[in-house]
């Protein structure tokens, strides 16, 4: 594998007739990370994944994947992609499905794929059509990981799974990412499940990058202030990223460097969910203002 980052985008944009799906996107996805790709509906997450795979061509700017420009004639050999619609044939057995992976991928690792299936306790002889949603996802994951990618893109692949199956699949992803040095980009609307799983955040709102970087660094750079209802804000209004006010009190998301003394307010480190939701809400209130 090259020492180039999995993804480097510079001024990347995609314009459809209806308007910009992604605009001025300059960001780097570093290696060996589990990346949360989050944003409201229509934020441009799938578009960015399409640009990374090369299935979508950019209108502006550049994108490189492990140093190569995606050319649209098939995916980069080091990239695997899995969406909610799993590319599996119901009539095939699990073993036949893995054979397909073997034929389609020069870098295929049969024993690794078999090991992933067996760790998920899915019988190799079962027909895919008879498997549960969770089992099908594990087979699709084995198919994606079996090609030994350096970058695995997952576009809401867990949306149809129950919470226990989701947790099991996420656990496998994190384990494989850490053990095999794979960068995983995971798009999801369920912010709570990304907590403790993702170490890099890329937040898109309205087709633009709103926040990106190392999760710990971003969380350390922000504070949630909790105060009683009606208590005057201890920071300038312009510094408040998001404000939630209710009868029981108010919560403000602010940059850590914007606060001095805050009498009457308690301070908390935000969670990934607080941060992402705060920035999404903040951006939508800016649009509304
Ligand atoms: N092929 C296309 N033709 C025209 N517009 C498109 C096309 N694909 C996406 N768009 C538009 O681009 C914008 C971004 O869409 P995209 O699917 O990338 O968002 P998303 O963040 O993945 O959304 P969701 O969370 O709902 O899946 C949307 O306004 C969408 O309607």
mmCIF file of C-alpha atoms and ligand atoms in Angstrom:
data_model
loop_
_atom_site.group_PDB
_atom_site.id
_atom_site.type_symbol
_atom_site.label_atom_id
_atom_site.label_comp_id
_atom_site.label_asym_id
_atom_site.label_seq_id
_atom_site.Cartn_x
_atom_site.Cartn_y
_atom_site.Cartn_z
ATOM 1 C CA UNK A 1 0.000 0.000 0.000
ATOM 2 C CA UNK A 2 1.275 3.516 -0.743
ATOM 3 C CA UNK A 3 1.971 5.995 2.016
ATOM 4 C CA UNK A 4 -0.528 8.380 0.414
ATOM 5 C CA UNK A 5 -3.661 9.090 2.486
ATOM 6 C CA UNK A 6 -6.751 7.020 1.641
ATOM 7 C CA UNK A 7 -8.592 10.160 0.493
ATOM 8 C CA UNK A 8 -7.407 13.663 -0.297
ATOM 9 C CA UNK A 9 -9.970 16.111 -1.667
ATOM 10 C CA UNK A 10 -9.208 19.639 -2.782
ATOM 11 C CA UNK A 11 -12.005 22.022 -3.770
ATOM 12 C CA UNK A 12 -14.049 18.966 -4.689
ATOM 13 C CA UNK A 13 -17.562 19.628 -5.947
ATOM 14 C CA UNK A 14 -20.419 17.862 -7.718
ATOM 15 C CA UNK A 15 -23.077 19.878 -9.464
ATOM 16 C CA UNK A 16 -26.292 18.303 -10.702
ATOM 17 C CA UNK A 17 -28.911 20.122 -12.726
ATOM 18 C CA UNK A 18 -30.834 20.652 -9.477
ATOM 19 C CA UNK A 19 -27.818 22.240 -7.797
ATOM 20 C CA UNK A 20 -24.668 21.427 -5.847
ATOM 21 C CA UNK A 21 -24.660 18.053 -4.082
ATOM 22 C CA UNK A 22 -21.140 18.712 -2.772
ATOM 23 C CA UNK A 23 -19.230 21.982 -2.825
ATOM 24 C CA UNK A 24 -15.703 23.230 -2.009
ATOM 25 C CA UNK A 25 -14.834 20.043 -0.188
ATOM 26 C CA UNK A 26 -11.186 20.107 0.914
ATOM 27 C CA UNK A 27 -10.394 17.394 3.380
ATOM 28 C CA UNK A 28 -8.090 14.502 4.141
ATOM 29 C CA UNK A 29 -9.159 11.111 5.416
ATOM 30 C CA UNK A 30 -6.081 9.752 7.172
ATOM 31 C CA UNK A 31 -5.053 6.104 7.259
ATOM 32 C CA UNK A 32 -5.936 3.548 9.962
ATOM 33 C CA UNK A 33 -9.026 5.399 11.149
ATOM 34 C CA UNK A 34 -12.677 4.647 11.642
ATOM 35 C CA UNK A 35 -14.356 7.700 10.166
ATOM 36 C CA UNK A 36 -17.870 8.892 10.941
ATOM 37 C CA UNK A 37 -19.357 10.479 7.813
ATOM 38 C CA UNK A 38 -22.430 12.259 9.124
ATOM 39 C CA UNK A 39 -24.870 14.930 8.052
ATOM 40 C CA UNK A 40 -28.593 15.463 7.518
ATOM 41 C CA UNK A 41 -30.484 13.951 4.577
ATOM 42 C CA UNK A 42 -29.170 15.325 1.301
ATOM 43 C CA UNK A 43 -25.923 16.617 2.872
ATOM 44 C CA UNK A 44 -23.764 14.970 0.184
ATOM 45 C CA UNK A 45 -22.507 11.854 2.007
ATOM 46 C CA UNK A 46 -23.384 9.347 -0.743
ATOM 47 C CA UNK A 47 -22.132 11.802 -3.357
ATOM 48 C CA UNK A 48 -18.747 11.952 -1.630
ATOM 49 C CA UNK A 49 -18.625 8.154 -1.482
ATOM 50 C CA UNK A 50 -19.485 8.022 -5.206
ATOM 51 C CA UNK A 51 -16.626 10.431 -5.949
ATOM 52 C CA UNK A 52 -14.235 8.280 -3.903
ATOM 53 C CA UNK A 53 -15.249 5.093 -5.729
ATOM 54 C CA UNK A 54 -15.094 6.877 -9.094
ATOM 55 C CA UNK A 55 -18.714 6.012 -9.909
ATOM 56 C CA UNK A 56 -19.411 9.768 -9.802
ATOM 57 C CA UNK A 57 -17.209 12.257 -11.650
ATOM 58 C CA UNK A 58 -16.354 15.591 -10.005
ATOM 59 C CA UNK A 59 -17.600 18.885 -11.463
ATOM 60 C CA UNK A 60 -14.854 20.895 -9.743
ATOM 61 C CA UNK A 61 -11.668 20.261 -7.810
ATOM 62 C CA UNK A 62 -9.689 17.084 -7.396
ATOM 63 C CA UNK A 63 -9.814 13.882 -5.428
ATOM 64 C CA UNK A 64 -7.124 11.291 -4.951
ATOM 65 C CA UNK A 65 -7.468 7.822 -3.462
ATOM 66 C CA UNK A 66 -4.182 6.382 -2.193
ATOM 67 C CA UNK A 67 -2.523 8.889 -4.530
ATOM 68 C CA UNK A 68 -4.547 7.845 -7.621
ATOM 69 C CA UNK A 69 -7.332 9.767 -9.339
ATOM 70 C CA UNK A 70 -10.502 7.640 -9.508
ATOM 71 C CA UNK A 71 -11.130 7.086 -13.231
ATOM 72 C CA UNK A 72 -14.634 5.655 -13.237
ATOM 73 C CA UNK A 73 -13.567 2.394 -14.927
ATOM 74 C CA UNK A 74 -13.963 0.225 -11.854
ATOM 75 C CA UNK A 75 -13.079 0.840 -8.265
ATOM 76 C CA UNK A 76 -9.537 1.336 -6.980
ATOM 77 C CA UNK A 77 -8.202 -2.129 -6.052
ATOM 78 C CA UNK A 78 -7.621 -0.967 -2.478
ATOM 79 C CA UNK A 79 -11.210 0.269 -2.021
ATOM 80 C CA UNK A 80 -14.285 -1.759 -1.072
ATOM 81 C CA UNK A 81 -17.788 -0.326 -0.922
ATOM 82 C CA UNK A 82 -20.872 -1.592 0.852
ATOM 83 C CA UNK A 83 -24.268 0.123 0.790
ATOM 84 C CA UNK A 84 -27.564 -0.725 2.450
ATOM 85 C CA UNK A 85 -28.527 -2.779 -0.610
ATOM 86 C CA UNK A 86 -26.122 -5.712 -0.274
ATOM 87 C CA UNK A 87 -24.804 -7.081 -3.588
ATOM 88 C CA UNK A 88 -25.709 -10.713 -2.858
ATOM 89 C CA UNK A 89 -27.537 -13.411 -4.833
ATOM 90 C CA UNK A 90 -30.295 -15.123 -2.819
ATOM 91 C CA UNK A 91 -29.885 -18.459 -4.668
ATOM 92 C CA UNK A 92 -26.160 -18.737 -3.940
ATOM 93 C CA UNK A 93 -24.780 -20.405 -0.849
ATOM 94 C CA UNK A 94 -22.384 -18.468 1.352
ATOM 95 C CA UNK A 95 -19.514 -20.606 0.010
ATOM 96 C CA UNK A 96 -20.525 -19.826 -3.605
ATOM 97 C CA UNK A 97 -20.761 -16.139 -2.714
ATOM 98 C CA UNK A 98 -17.186 -16.163 -1.437
ATOM 99 C CA UNK A 99 -16.124 -17.972 -4.643
ATOM 100 C CA UNK A 100 -17.574 -15.041 -6.594
ATOM 101 C CA UNK A 101 -15.439 -12.701 -4.495
ATOM 102 C CA UNK A 102 -12.406 -14.841 -5.253
ATOM 103 C CA UNK A 103 -12.996 -14.701 -9.013
ATOM 104 C CA UNK A 104 -13.675 -10.963 -9.030
ATOM 105 C CA UNK A 105 -10.723 -9.842 -6.895
ATOM 106 C CA UNK A 106 -7.043 -10.497 -7.619
ATOM 107 C CA UNK A 107 -6.171 -9.568 -4.022
ATOM 108 C CA UNK A 108 -8.751 -11.988 -2.540
ATOM 109 C CA UNK A 109 -7.901 -13.672 0.780
ATOM 110 C CA UNK A 110 -10.110 -16.773 1.003
ATOM 111 C CA UNK A 111 -9.094 -17.872 4.490
ATOM 112 C CA UNK A 112 -9.658 -14.379 5.900
ATOM 113 C CA UNK A 113 -13.150 -14.214 4.302
ATOM 114 C CA UNK A 114 -13.988 -17.705 5.601
ATOM 115 C CA UNK A 115 -12.753 -16.771 9.043
ATOM 116 C CA UNK A 116 -15.003 -13.683 9.118
ATOM 117 C CA UNK A 117 -18.012 -15.810 8.123
ATOM 118 C CA UNK A 118 -17.216 -18.454 10.695
ATOM 119 C CA UNK A 119 -16.691 -15.882 13.471
ATOM 120 C CA UNK A 120 -20.179 -14.556 12.597
ATOM 121 C CA UNK A 121 -21.445 -18.157 12.978
ATOM 122 C CA UNK A 122 -22.978 -18.172 9.504
ATOM 123 C CA UNK A 123 -23.016 -21.675 7.897
ATOM 124 C CA UNK A 124 -21.062 -21.803 4.624
ATOM 125 C CA UNK A 125 -23.670 -24.162 3.132
ATOM 126 C CA UNK A 126 -26.664 -21.861 3.790
ATOM 127 C CA UNK A 127 -28.331 -20.119 0.869
ATOM 128 C CA UNK A 128 -28.041 -16.338 1.166
ATOM 129 C CA UNK A 129 -31.808 -15.972 0.688
ATOM 130 C CA UNK A 130 -32.433 -17.935 3.897
ATOM 131 C CA UNK A 131 -30.176 -15.768 6.087
ATOM 132 C CA UNK A 132 -31.340 -13.070 8.505
ATOM 133 C CA UNK A 133 -30.571 -9.410 7.709
ATOM 134 C CA UNK A 134 -27.730 -9.436 10.226
ATOM 135 C CA UNK A 135 -26.224 -12.619 8.778
ATOM 136 C CA UNK A 136 -26.489 -11.242 5.226
ATOM 137 C CA UNK A 137 -24.647 -8.105 6.346
ATOM 138 C CA UNK A 138 -21.881 -10.242 7.867
ATOM 139 C CA UNK A 139 -21.527 -12.153 4.563
ATOM 140 C CA UNK A 140 -21.494 -8.891 2.585
ATOM 141 C CA UNK A 141 -18.847 -7.594 4.976
ATOM 142 C CA UNK A 142 -16.742 -10.732 4.500
ATOM 143 C CA UNK A 143 -17.075 -10.218 0.734
ATOM 144 C CA UNK A 144 -15.921 -6.596 1.068
ATOM 145 C CA UNK A 145 -13.086 -7.320 3.518
ATOM 146 C CA UNK A 146 -11.968 -10.477 1.686
ATOM 147 C CA UNK A 147 -10.499 -8.362 -1.075
ATOM 148 C CA UNK A 148 -8.162 -6.937 1.581
ATOM 149 C CA UNK A 149 -9.029 -3.278 1.032
ATOM 150 C CA UNK A 150 -7.092 -0.394 2.575
ATOM 151 C CA UNK A 151 -10.279 1.668 2.557
ATOM 152 C CA UNK A 152 -13.761 0.331 3.266
ATOM 153 C CA UNK A 153 -16.708 2.620 2.500
ATOM 154 C CA UNK A 154 -19.962 1.780 4.247
ATOM 155 C CA UNK A 155 -23.008 3.793 3.194
ATOM 156 C CA UNK A 156 -25.599 3.169 5.928
ATOM 157 C CA UNK A 157 -25.062 -0.598 5.760
ATOM 158 C CA UNK A 158 -26.605 -1.196 9.184
ATOM 159 C CA UNK A 159 -29.882 0.612 8.623
ATOM 160 C CA UNK A 160 -31.972 -2.579 8.438
ATOM 161 C CA UNK A 161 -30.398 -4.343 11.425
ATOM 162 C CA UNK A 162 -31.640 -4.614 14.998
ATOM 163 C CA UNK A 163 -29.525 -2.920 17.716
ATOM 164 C CA UNK A 164 -27.763 -6.147 18.758
ATOM 165 C CA UNK A 165 -26.820 -7.068 15.189
ATOM 166 C CA UNK A 166 -25.684 -3.463 14.600
ATOM 167 C CA UNK A 167 -23.445 -3.628 17.633
ATOM 168 C CA UNK A 168 -21.965 -6.962 16.533
ATOM 169 C CA UNK A 169 -21.214 -5.677 13.032
ATOM 170 C CA UNK A 170 -19.732 -2.423 14.369
ATOM 171 C CA UNK A 171 -17.573 -4.455 16.756
ATOM 172 C CA UNK A 172 -16.254 -6.512 13.833
ATOM 173 C CA UNK A 173 -15.539 -3.364 11.849
ATOM 174 C CA UNK A 174 -13.558 -1.694 14.614
ATOM 175 C CA UNK A 175 -11.663 -4.900 15.370
ATOM 176 C CA UNK A 176 -10.742 -5.466 11.724
ATOM 177 C CA UNK A 177 -9.828 -1.828 11.209
ATOM 178 C CA UNK A 178 -7.441 -1.871 14.202
ATOM 179 C CA UNK A 179 -6.024 -5.311 13.458
ATOM 180 C CA UNK A 180 -5.615 -4.988 9.697
ATOM 181 C CA UNK A 181 -4.926 -1.235 9.505
ATOM 182 C CA UNK A 182 -7.973 -0.598 7.316
ATOM 183 C CA UNK A 183 -9.553 2.840 7.133
ATOM 184 C CA UNK A 184 -13.313 2.515 7.458
ATOM 185 C CA UNK A 185 -15.651 5.334 6.423
ATOM 186 C CA UNK A 186 -19.025 4.768 7.987
ATOM 187 C CA UNK A 187 -22.035 6.895 7.105
ATOM 188 C CA UNK A 188 -24.854 6.691 9.598
ATOM 189 C CA UNK A 189 -27.739 8.727 10.986
ATOM 190 C CA UNK A 190 -27.546 6.927 14.330
ATOM 191 C CA UNK A 191 -25.044 9.182 16.069
ATOM 192 C CA UNK A 192 -25.134 7.277 19.361
ATOM 193 C CA UNK A 193 -23.769 4.109 17.765
ATOM 194 C CA UNK A 194 -20.733 5.952 16.375
ATOM 195 C CA UNK A 195 -19.704 6.949 19.908
ATOM 196 C CA UNK A 196 -16.558 5.125 20.955
ATOM 197 C CA UNK A 197 -16.360 3.538 17.490
ATOM 198 C CA UNK A 198 -15.132 6.408 15.306
ATOM 199 C CA UNK A 199 -11.891 8.303 15.839
ATOM 200 C CA UNK A 200 -12.279 10.738 12.931
ATOM 201 C CA UNK A 201 -15.285 12.878 12.043
ATOM 202 C CA UNK A 202 -16.363 14.320 8.710
ATOM 203 C CA UNK A 203 -19.562 16.312 9.058
ATOM 204 C CA UNK A 204 -21.312 17.574 5.941
ATOM 205 C CA UNK A 205 -24.181 20.049 5.924
ATOM 206 C CA UNK A 206 -25.811 21.310 2.731
ATOM 207 C CA UNK A 207 -23.045 19.840 0.576
ATOM 208 C CA UNK A 208 -20.233 21.545 2.502
ATOM 209 C CA UNK A 209 -17.737 20.298 5.078
ATOM 210 C CA UNK A 210 -18.903 21.769 8.375
ATOM 211 C CA UNK A 211 -16.451 19.997 10.685
ATOM 212 C CA UNK A 212 -13.651 17.508 10.181
ATOM 213 C CA UNK A 213 -10.796 16.084 12.189
ATOM 214 C CA UNK A 214 -9.687 13.789 14.964
ATOM 215 C CA UNK A 215 -12.645 13.072 17.271
ATOM 216 C CA UNK A 216 -10.725 13.491 20.554
ATOM 217 C CA UNK A 217 -9.239 16.758 19.348
ATOM 218 C CA UNK A 218 -12.664 18.057 18.310
ATOM 219 C CA UNK A 219 -14.307 16.973 21.575
ATOM 220 C CA UNK A 220 -11.532 18.578 23.636
ATOM 221 C CA UNK A 221 -12.010 21.772 21.648
ATOM 222 C CA UNK A 222 -15.660 22.142 22.663
ATOM 223 C CA UNK A 223 -17.638 22.472 25.885
ATOM 224 C CA UNK A 224 -21.296 22.012 26.735
ATOM 225 C CA UNK A 225 -22.472 24.607 29.263
ATOM 226 C CA UNK A 226 -25.565 23.733 31.295
ATOM 227 C CA UNK A 227 -27.371 26.498 33.130
ATOM 228 C CA UNK A 228 -30.748 27.319 34.695
ATOM 229 C CA UNK A 229 -33.555 28.659 32.502
ATOM 230 C CA UNK A 230 -33.251 32.370 31.739
ATOM 231 C CA UNK A 231 -29.705 32.617 33.109
ATOM 232 C CA UNK A 232 -27.717 35.101 30.932
ATOM 233 C CA UNK A 233 -25.349 33.451 28.481
ATOM 234 C CA UNK A 234 -21.725 33.601 29.712
ATOM 235 C CA UNK A 235 -20.256 33.833 26.189
ATOM 236 C CA UNK A 236 -20.934 36.156 23.240
ATOM 237 C CA UNK A 237 -23.909 35.003 21.157
ATOM 238 C CA UNK A 238 -21.660 34.677 18.075
ATOM 239 C CA UNK A 239 -19.588 32.031 19.869
ATOM 240 C CA UNK A 240 -22.599 29.790 20.562
ATOM 241 C CA UNK A 241 -22.688 26.942 18.026
ATOM 242 C CA UNK A 242 -25.983 25.544 19.271
ATOM 243 C CA UNK A 243 -28.376 26.479 22.081
ATOM 244 C CA UNK A 244 -31.089 24.199 23.472
ATOM 245 C CA UNK A 245 -33.491 25.837 25.910
ATOM 246 C CA UNK A 246 -36.257 24.164 27.890
ATOM 247 C CA UNK A 247 -38.176 24.537 31.141
ATOM 248 C CA UNK A 248 -35.490 22.558 32.977
ATOM 249 C CA UNK A 249 -32.581 24.617 31.769
ATOM 250 C CA UNK A 250 -30.403 25.510 28.831
ATOM 251 C CA UNK A 251 -27.484 23.789 27.133
ATOM 252 C CA UNK A 252 -24.989 25.676 25.006
ATOM 253 C CA UNK A 253 -22.369 24.118 22.735
ATOM 254 C CA UNK A 254 -19.380 26.462 22.520
ATOM 255 C CA UNK A 255 -15.710 26.312 21.472
ATOM 256 C CA UNK A 256 -13.549 25.678 24.558
ATOM 257 C CA UNK A 257 -11.386 28.709 23.774
ATOM 258 C CA UNK A 258 -14.412 31.042 23.825
ATOM 259 C CA UNK A 259 -15.184 30.654 27.519
ATOM 260 C CA UNK A 260 -13.773 32.390 30.554
ATOM 261 C CA UNK A 261 -15.481 32.215 33.936
ATOM 262 C CA UNK A 262 -19.009 30.863 33.782
ATOM 263 C CA UNK A 263 -20.663 31.424 37.204
ATOM 264 C CA UNK A 264 -23.894 29.457 37.566
ATOM 265 C CA UNK A 265 -23.078 27.215 34.582
ATOM 266 C CA UNK A 266 -21.803 23.636 34.705
ATOM 267 C CA UNK A 267 -19.320 22.457 32.076
ATOM 268 C CA UNK A 268 -19.340 19.106 30.268
ATOM 269 C CA UNK A 269 -17.199 17.509 27.612
ATOM 270 C CA UNK A 270 -19.529 16.951 24.658
ATOM 271 C CA UNK A 271 -20.173 13.509 23.226
ATOM 272 C CA UNK A 272 -19.737 12.901 19.504
ATOM 273 C CA UNK A 273 -23.544 13.036 19.270
ATOM 274 C CA UNK A 274 -23.719 16.448 21.036
ATOM 275 C CA UNK A 275 -21.067 17.824 18.748
ATOM 276 C CA UNK A 276 -22.453 16.524 15.452
ATOM 277 C CA UNK A 277 -26.062 17.352 16.276
ATOM 278 C CA UNK A 278 -25.059 20.788 17.608
ATOM 279 C CA UNK A 279 -23.246 21.652 14.389
ATOM 280 C CA UNK A 280 -26.083 20.299 12.242
ATOM 281 C CA UNK A 281 -28.709 22.283 14.184
ATOM 282 C CA UNK A 282 -26.490 25.351 14.273
ATOM 283 C CA UNK A 283 -26.072 25.239 10.501
ATOM 284 C CA UNK A 284 -29.798 24.838 9.878
ATOM 285 C CA UNK A 285 -30.617 27.805 12.167
ATOM 286 C CA UNK A 286 -28.031 29.906 10.259
ATOM 287 C CA UNK A 287 -29.855 29.025 7.033
ATOM 288 C CA UNK A 288 -33.203 29.871 8.632
ATOM 289 C CA UNK A 289 -31.932 33.189 10.074
HETATM 290 N N1 LIG B 1 -27.888 11.475 -9.500
HETATM 291 C C1 LIG B 1 -28.352 12.598 -8.960
HETATM 292 N N2 LIG B 1 -28.999 13.505 -9.732
HETATM 293 C C2 LIG B 1 -29.465 14.666 -9.215
HETATM 294 N N3 LIG B 1 -29.328 15.032 -7.910
HETATM 295 C C3 LIG B 1 -28.703 14.158 -7.106
HETATM 296 C C4 LIG B 1 -28.181 12.914 -7.577
HETATM 297 N N4 LIG B 1 -27.597 12.271 -6.529
HETATM 298 C C5 LIG B 1 -27.755 13.081 -5.458
HETATM 299 N N5 LIG B 1 -28.417 14.208 -5.801
HETATM 300 C C6 LIG B 1 -28.756 15.330 -4.913
HETATM 301 O O1 LIG B 1 -27.578 15.714 -4.250
HETATM 302 C C7 LIG B 1 -27.848 16.037 -2.904
HETATM 303 C C8 LIG B 1 -26.967 15.189 -1.988
HETATM 304 O O2 LIG B 1 -27.416 13.843 -2.064
HETATM 305 P P1 LIG B 1 -26.693 12.641 -1.314
HETATM 306 O O3 LIG B 1 -27.422 11.401 -1.682
HETATM 307 O O4 LIG B 1 -25.249 12.711 -1.580
HETATM 308 O O5 LIG B 1 -26.961 13.035 0.210
HETATM 309 P P2 LIG B 1 -26.829 12.121 1.518
HETATM 310 O O6 LIG B 1 -26.126 12.968 2.522
HETATM 311 O O7 LIG B 1 -26.212 10.816 1.176
HETATM 312 O O8 LIG B 1 -28.336 11.957 1.928
HETATM 313 P P3 LIG B 1 -29.085 10.798 2.782
HETATM 314 O O9 LIG B 1 -28.627 10.935 4.195
HETATM 315 O O10 LIG B 1 -30.516 11.172 2.611
HETATM 316 O O11 LIG B 1 -28.735 9.477 2.154
HETATM 317 C C9 LIG B 1 -29.332 15.829 -2.683
HETATM 318 O O12 LIG B 1 -29.976 17.066 -2.821
HETATM 319 C C10 LIG B 1 -29.711 14.894 -3.812
HETATM 320 O O13 LIG B 1 -31.046 15.100 -4.194
#
